[in-house]
mmCIF file of C-alpha atoms in Angstrom:
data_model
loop_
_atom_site.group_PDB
_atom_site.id
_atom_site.type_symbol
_atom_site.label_atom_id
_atom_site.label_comp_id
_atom_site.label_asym_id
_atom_site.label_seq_id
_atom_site.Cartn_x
_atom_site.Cartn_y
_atom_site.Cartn_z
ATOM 1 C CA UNK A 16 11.848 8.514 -82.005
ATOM 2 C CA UNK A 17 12.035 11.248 -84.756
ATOM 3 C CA UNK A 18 14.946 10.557 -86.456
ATOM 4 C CA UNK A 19 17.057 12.601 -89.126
ATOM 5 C CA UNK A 20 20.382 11.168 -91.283
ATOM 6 C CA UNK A 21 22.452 13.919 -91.837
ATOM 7 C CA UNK A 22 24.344 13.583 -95.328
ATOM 8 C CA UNK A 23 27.304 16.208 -95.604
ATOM 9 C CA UNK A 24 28.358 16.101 -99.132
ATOM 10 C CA UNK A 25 31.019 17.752 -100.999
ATOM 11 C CA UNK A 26 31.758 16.593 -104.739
ATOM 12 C CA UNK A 27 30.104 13.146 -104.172
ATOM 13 C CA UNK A 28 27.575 12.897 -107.484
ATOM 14 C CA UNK A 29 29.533 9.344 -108.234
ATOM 15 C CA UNK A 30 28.415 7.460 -104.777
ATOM 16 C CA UNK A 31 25.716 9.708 -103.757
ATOM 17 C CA UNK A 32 22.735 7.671 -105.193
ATOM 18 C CA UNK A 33 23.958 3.964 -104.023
ATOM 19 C CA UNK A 34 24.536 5.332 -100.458
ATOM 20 C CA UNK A 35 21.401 7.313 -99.900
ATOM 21 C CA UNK A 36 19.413 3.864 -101.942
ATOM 22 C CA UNK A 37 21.545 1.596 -99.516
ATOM 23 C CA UNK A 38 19.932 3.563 -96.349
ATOM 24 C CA UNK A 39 16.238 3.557 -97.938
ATOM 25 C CA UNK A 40 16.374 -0.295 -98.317
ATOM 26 C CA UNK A 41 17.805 -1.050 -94.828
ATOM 27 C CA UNK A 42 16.338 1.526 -92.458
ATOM 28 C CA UNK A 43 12.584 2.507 -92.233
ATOM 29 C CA UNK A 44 10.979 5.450 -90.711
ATOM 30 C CA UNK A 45 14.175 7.735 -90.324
ATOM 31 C CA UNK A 46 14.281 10.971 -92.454
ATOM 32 C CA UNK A 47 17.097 11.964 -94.321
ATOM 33 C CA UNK A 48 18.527 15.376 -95.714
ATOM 34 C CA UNK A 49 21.417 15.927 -98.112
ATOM 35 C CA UNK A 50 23.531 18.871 -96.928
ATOM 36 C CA UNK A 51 25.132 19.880 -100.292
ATOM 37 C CA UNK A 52 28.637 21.641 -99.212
ATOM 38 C CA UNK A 53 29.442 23.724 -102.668
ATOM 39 C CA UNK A 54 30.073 21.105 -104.283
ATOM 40 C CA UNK A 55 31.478 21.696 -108.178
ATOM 41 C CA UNK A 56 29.920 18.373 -109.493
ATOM 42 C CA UNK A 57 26.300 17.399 -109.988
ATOM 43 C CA UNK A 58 25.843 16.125 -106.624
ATOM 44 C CA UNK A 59 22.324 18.789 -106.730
ATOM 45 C CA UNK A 60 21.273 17.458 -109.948
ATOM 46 C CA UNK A 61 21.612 14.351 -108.274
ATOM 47 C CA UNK A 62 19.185 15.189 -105.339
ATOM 48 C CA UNK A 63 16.993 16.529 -107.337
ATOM 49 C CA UNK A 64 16.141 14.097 -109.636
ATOM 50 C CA UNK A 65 15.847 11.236 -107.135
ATOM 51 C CA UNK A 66 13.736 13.961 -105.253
ATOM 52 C CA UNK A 67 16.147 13.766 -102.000
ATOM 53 C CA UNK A 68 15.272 16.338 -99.522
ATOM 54 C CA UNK A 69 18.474 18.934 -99.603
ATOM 55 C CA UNK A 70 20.063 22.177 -98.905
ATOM 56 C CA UNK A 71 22.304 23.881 -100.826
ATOM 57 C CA UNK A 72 25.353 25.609 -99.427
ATOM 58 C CA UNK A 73 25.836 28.507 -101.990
ATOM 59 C CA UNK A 74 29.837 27.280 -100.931
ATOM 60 C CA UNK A 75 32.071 25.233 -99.609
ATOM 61 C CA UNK A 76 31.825 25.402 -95.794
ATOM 62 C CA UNK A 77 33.937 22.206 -94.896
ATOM 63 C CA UNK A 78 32.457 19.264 -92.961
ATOM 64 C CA UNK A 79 32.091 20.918 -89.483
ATOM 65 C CA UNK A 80 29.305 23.974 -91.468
ATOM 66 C CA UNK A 81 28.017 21.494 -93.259
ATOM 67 C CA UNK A 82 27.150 19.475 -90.977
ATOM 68 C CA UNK A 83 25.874 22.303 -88.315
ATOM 69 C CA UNK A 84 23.234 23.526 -91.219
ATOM 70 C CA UNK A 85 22.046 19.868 -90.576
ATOM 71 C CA UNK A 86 21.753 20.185 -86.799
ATOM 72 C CA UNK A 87 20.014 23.605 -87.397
ATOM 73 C CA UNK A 88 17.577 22.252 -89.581
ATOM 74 C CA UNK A 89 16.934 19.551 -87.273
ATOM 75 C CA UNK A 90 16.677 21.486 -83.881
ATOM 76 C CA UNK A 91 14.146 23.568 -85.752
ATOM 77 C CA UNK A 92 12.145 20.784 -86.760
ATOM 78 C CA UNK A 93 12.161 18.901 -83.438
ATOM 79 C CA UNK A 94 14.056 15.747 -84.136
ATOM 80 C CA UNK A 95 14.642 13.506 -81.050
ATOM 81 C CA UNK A 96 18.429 12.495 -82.711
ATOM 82 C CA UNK A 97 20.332 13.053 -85.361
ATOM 83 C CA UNK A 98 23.403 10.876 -87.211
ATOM 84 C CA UNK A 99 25.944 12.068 -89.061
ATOM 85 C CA UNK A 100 26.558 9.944 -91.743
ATOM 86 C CA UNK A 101 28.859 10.352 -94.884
ATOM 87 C CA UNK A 102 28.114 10.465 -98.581
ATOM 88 C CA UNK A 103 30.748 8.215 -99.657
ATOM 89 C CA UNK A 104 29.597 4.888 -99.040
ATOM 90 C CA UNK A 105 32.289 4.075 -96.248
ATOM 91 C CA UNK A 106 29.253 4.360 -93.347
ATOM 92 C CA UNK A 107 27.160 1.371 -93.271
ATOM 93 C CA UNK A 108 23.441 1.658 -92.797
ATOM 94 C CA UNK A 109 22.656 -1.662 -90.919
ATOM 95 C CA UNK A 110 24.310 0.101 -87.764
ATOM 96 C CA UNK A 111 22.238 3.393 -87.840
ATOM 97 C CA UNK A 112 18.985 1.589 -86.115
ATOM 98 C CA UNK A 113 21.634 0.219 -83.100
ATOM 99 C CA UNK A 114 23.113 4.186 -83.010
ATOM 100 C CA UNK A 115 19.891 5.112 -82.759
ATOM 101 C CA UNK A 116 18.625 2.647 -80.045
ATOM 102 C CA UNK A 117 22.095 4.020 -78.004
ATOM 103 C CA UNK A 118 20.667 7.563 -77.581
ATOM 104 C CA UNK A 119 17.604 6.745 -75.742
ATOM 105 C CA UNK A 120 20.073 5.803 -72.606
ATOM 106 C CA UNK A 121 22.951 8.458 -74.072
ATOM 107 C CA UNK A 122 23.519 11.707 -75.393
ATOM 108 C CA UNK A 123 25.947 10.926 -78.279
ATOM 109 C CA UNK A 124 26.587 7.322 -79.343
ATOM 110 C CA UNK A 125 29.432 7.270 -81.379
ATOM 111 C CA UNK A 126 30.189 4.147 -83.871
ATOM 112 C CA UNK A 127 33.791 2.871 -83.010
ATOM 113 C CA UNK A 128 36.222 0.238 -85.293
ATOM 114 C CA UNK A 129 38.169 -0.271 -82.551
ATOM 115 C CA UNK A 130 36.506 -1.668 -79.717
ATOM 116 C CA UNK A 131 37.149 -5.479 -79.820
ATOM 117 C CA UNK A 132 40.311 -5.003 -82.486
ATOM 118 C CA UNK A 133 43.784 -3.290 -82.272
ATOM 119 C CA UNK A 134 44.356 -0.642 -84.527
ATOM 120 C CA UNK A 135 46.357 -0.688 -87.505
ATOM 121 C CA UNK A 136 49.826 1.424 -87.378
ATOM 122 C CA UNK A 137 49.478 4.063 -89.645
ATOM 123 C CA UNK A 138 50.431 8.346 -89.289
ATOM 124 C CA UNK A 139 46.455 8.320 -89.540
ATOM 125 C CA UNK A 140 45.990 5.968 -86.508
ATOM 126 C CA UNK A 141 49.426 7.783 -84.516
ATOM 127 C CA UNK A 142 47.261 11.085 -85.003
ATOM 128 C CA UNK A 143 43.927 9.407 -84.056
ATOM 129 C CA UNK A 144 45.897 7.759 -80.359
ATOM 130 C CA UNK A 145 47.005 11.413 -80.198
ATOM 131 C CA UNK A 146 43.484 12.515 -80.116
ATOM 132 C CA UNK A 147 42.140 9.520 -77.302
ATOM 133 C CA UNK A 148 44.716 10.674 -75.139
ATOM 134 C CA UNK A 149 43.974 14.500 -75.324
ATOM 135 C CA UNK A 150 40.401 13.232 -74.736
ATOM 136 C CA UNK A 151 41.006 10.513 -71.965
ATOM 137 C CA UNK A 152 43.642 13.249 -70.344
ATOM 138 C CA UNK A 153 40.783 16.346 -70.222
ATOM 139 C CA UNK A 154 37.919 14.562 -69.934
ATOM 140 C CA UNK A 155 38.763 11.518 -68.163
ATOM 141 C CA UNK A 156 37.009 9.262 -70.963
ATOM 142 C CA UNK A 157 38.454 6.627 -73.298
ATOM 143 C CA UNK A 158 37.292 6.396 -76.490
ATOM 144 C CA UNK A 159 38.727 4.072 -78.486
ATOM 145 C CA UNK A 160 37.377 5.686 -81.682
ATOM 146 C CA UNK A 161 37.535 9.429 -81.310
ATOM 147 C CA UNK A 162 37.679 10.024 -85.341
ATOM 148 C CA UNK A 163 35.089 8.235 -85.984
ATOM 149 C CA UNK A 164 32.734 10.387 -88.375
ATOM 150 C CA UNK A 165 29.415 7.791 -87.154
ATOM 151 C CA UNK A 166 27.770 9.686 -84.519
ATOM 152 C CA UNK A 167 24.420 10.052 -83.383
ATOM 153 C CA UNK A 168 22.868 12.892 -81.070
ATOM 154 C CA UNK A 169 20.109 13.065 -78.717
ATOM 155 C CA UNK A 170 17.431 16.373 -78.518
ATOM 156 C CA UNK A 171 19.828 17.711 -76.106
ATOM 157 C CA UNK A 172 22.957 17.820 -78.070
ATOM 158 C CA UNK A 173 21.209 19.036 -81.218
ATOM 159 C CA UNK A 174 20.572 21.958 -79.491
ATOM 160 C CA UNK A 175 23.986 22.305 -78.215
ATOM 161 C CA UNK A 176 25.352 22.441 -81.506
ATOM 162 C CA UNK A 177 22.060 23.966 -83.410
ATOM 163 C CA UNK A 178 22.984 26.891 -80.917
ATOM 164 C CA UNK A 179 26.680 26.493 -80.587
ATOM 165 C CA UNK A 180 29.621 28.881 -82.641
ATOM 166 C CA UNK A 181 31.346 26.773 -85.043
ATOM 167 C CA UNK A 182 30.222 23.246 -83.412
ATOM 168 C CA UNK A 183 31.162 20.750 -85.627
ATOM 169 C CA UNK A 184 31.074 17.272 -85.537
ATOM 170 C CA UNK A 185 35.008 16.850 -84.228
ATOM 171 C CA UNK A 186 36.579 14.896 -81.607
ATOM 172 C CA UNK A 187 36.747 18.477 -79.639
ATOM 173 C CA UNK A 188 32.944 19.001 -80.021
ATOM 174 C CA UNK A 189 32.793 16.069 -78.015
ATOM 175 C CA UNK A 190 35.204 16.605 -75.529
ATOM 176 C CA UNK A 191 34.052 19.844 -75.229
ATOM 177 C CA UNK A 192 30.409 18.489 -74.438
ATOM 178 C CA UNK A 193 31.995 15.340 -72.280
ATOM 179 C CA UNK A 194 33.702 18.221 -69.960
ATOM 180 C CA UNK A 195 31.433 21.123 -70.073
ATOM 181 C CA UNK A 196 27.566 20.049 -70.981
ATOM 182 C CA UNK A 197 28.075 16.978 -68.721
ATOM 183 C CA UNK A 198 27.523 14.842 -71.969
ATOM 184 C CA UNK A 199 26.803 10.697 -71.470
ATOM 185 C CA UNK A 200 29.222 8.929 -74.509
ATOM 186 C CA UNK A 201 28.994 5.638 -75.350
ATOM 187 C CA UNK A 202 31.104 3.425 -78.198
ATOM 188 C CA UNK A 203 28.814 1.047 -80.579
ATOM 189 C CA UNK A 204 31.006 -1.421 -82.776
ATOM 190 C CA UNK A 205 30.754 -0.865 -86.594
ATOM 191 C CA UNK A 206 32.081 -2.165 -88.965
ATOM 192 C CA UNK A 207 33.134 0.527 -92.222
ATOM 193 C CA UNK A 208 33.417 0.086 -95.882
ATOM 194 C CA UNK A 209 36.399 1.841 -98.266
ATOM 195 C CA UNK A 210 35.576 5.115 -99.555
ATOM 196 C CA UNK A 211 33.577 3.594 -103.277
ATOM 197 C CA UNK A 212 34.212 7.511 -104.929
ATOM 198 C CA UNK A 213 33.655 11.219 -105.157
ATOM 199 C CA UNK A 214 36.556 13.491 -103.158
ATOM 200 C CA UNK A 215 37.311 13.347 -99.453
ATOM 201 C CA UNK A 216 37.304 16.753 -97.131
ATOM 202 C CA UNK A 217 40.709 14.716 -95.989
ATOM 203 C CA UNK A 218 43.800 14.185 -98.096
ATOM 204 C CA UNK A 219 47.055 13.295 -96.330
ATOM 205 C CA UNK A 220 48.717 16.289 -95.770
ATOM 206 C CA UNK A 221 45.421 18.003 -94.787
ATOM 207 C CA UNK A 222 44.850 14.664 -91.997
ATOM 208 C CA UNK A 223 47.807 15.433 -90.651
ATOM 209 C CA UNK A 224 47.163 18.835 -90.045
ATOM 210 C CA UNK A 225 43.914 18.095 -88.857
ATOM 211 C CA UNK A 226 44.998 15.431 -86.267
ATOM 212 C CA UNK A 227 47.360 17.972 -84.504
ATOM 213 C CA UNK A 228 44.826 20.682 -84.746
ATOM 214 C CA UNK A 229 41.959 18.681 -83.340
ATOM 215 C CA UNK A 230 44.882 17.468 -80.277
ATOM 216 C CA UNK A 231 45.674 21.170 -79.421
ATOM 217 C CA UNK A 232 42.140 22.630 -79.729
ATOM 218 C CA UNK A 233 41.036 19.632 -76.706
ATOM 219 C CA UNK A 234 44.295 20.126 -74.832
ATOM 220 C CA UNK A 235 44.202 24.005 -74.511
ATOM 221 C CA UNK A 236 40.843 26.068 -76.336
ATOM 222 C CA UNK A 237 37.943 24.253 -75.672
ATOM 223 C CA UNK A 238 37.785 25.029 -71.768
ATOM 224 C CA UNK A 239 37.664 28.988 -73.249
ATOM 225 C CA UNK A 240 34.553 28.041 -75.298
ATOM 226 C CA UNK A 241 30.996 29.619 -73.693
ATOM 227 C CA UNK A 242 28.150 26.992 -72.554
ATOM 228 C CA UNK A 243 25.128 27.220 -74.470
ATOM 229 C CA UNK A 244 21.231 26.519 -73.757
ATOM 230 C CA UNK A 245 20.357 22.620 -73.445
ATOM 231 C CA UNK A 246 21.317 22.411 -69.446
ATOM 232 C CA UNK A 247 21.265 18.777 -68.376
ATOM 233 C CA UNK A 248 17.718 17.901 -66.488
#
């Protein structure tokens, strides 16, 4: 299966090198590509000299362009699935291979925290319940990990959102392709490491904000989006 590892990065020249290292030493025959989001930092300097393959956003795009220049560069070079996987060293690469393995019976595997454990009480975990039951309550589907920024997409969906206006990689991408491209979702249990540096698209305030935007974009705008291209066989 033609693989690619999709690396949004914004500002991440301090942990950029171990976790792109950490992937090349635990997973074989997957390609990778750095999606530089504007960053201010040497995070290019960085790819270069360790000769990762990149692009360069000329700016800052946030985490949902950034990553769609990723599924555009891999719907036009034919990749079977892609992952989403961060720059910061909190994704683990011994779970990419069983992500991977998920999409040959799926069309986005998503890695979850939460299936065998409770989770912790937190506003970050109130907002993320918030978000399973806008899912569960439009969709009909429980995830127990809708935040989760581990996913992995077959052919099918990386034309959805190659193809798609503004398709990020958000809870209400998903739900949107749960209700309306008839999209298979399964949960694979991963374990995730603390952020080890460089600057998060997320502080608190900005979470927050994003929680209850993410809830009311499932609950009441995503029906309005159009269907694109990649009909179900």
């Amino acid at each position: 299966m033609k693989t690619l590892l999709i690396i949004p990065a914004y500002n991440e020249e301090e942990s950029l090198k171990n976790t792109v290292d950490s992937v090349l030493r635990c997973v074989s025959q997957i390609d990778l590509l750095v999606v530089n989001d504007g960053s201010r930092d040497g995070t290019v300097r960085v790819c270069r000299e360790n000769n990762y393959p990149f692009l360069d956003l000329s700016t800052n795009l946030g985490l949902a362009g950034a990553f769609q220049a990723g599924m555009k560069y891999a719907y036009r070079h034919g990749y079977d699935c892609a992952i989403q996987f961060d720059a910061d060293g909190q994704h683990l690469p011994e779970y990419i291979e069983p992500l991977v393995e998920a999409t040959k019976t799926c069309d986005i595997a998503i890695g979850s925290r939460y299936i065998d454990k409770r989770k912790p009480i937190s506003l970050r975990m109130l907002g993320s319940r918030l978000i399973q039951a806008a899912i569960k309550l439009t969709t009909g589907k429980r995830l127990t990990d809708p935040t989760s920024g581990m996913r992995a997409f077959n052919a099918r969906m990386i034309e959805q959102m190659a193809l798609g206006l503004n398709f990020g990689p958000e809870p209400d991408t998903v739900s949107y392709l749960i209700k309306r491209a008839d999209a298979k979702v399964v949960e694979v249990p991963v374990e995730m490491a603390e952020r080890a540096a460089g600057e998060s698209y997320l502080n608190p305030w900005s979470s927050a904000v994003y929680m209850l935007r993410m809830a009311i974009s499932i609950l009441f705008i995503q029906f309005f989006r159009k269907r694109i291209g990649g009909e179900k066989k």
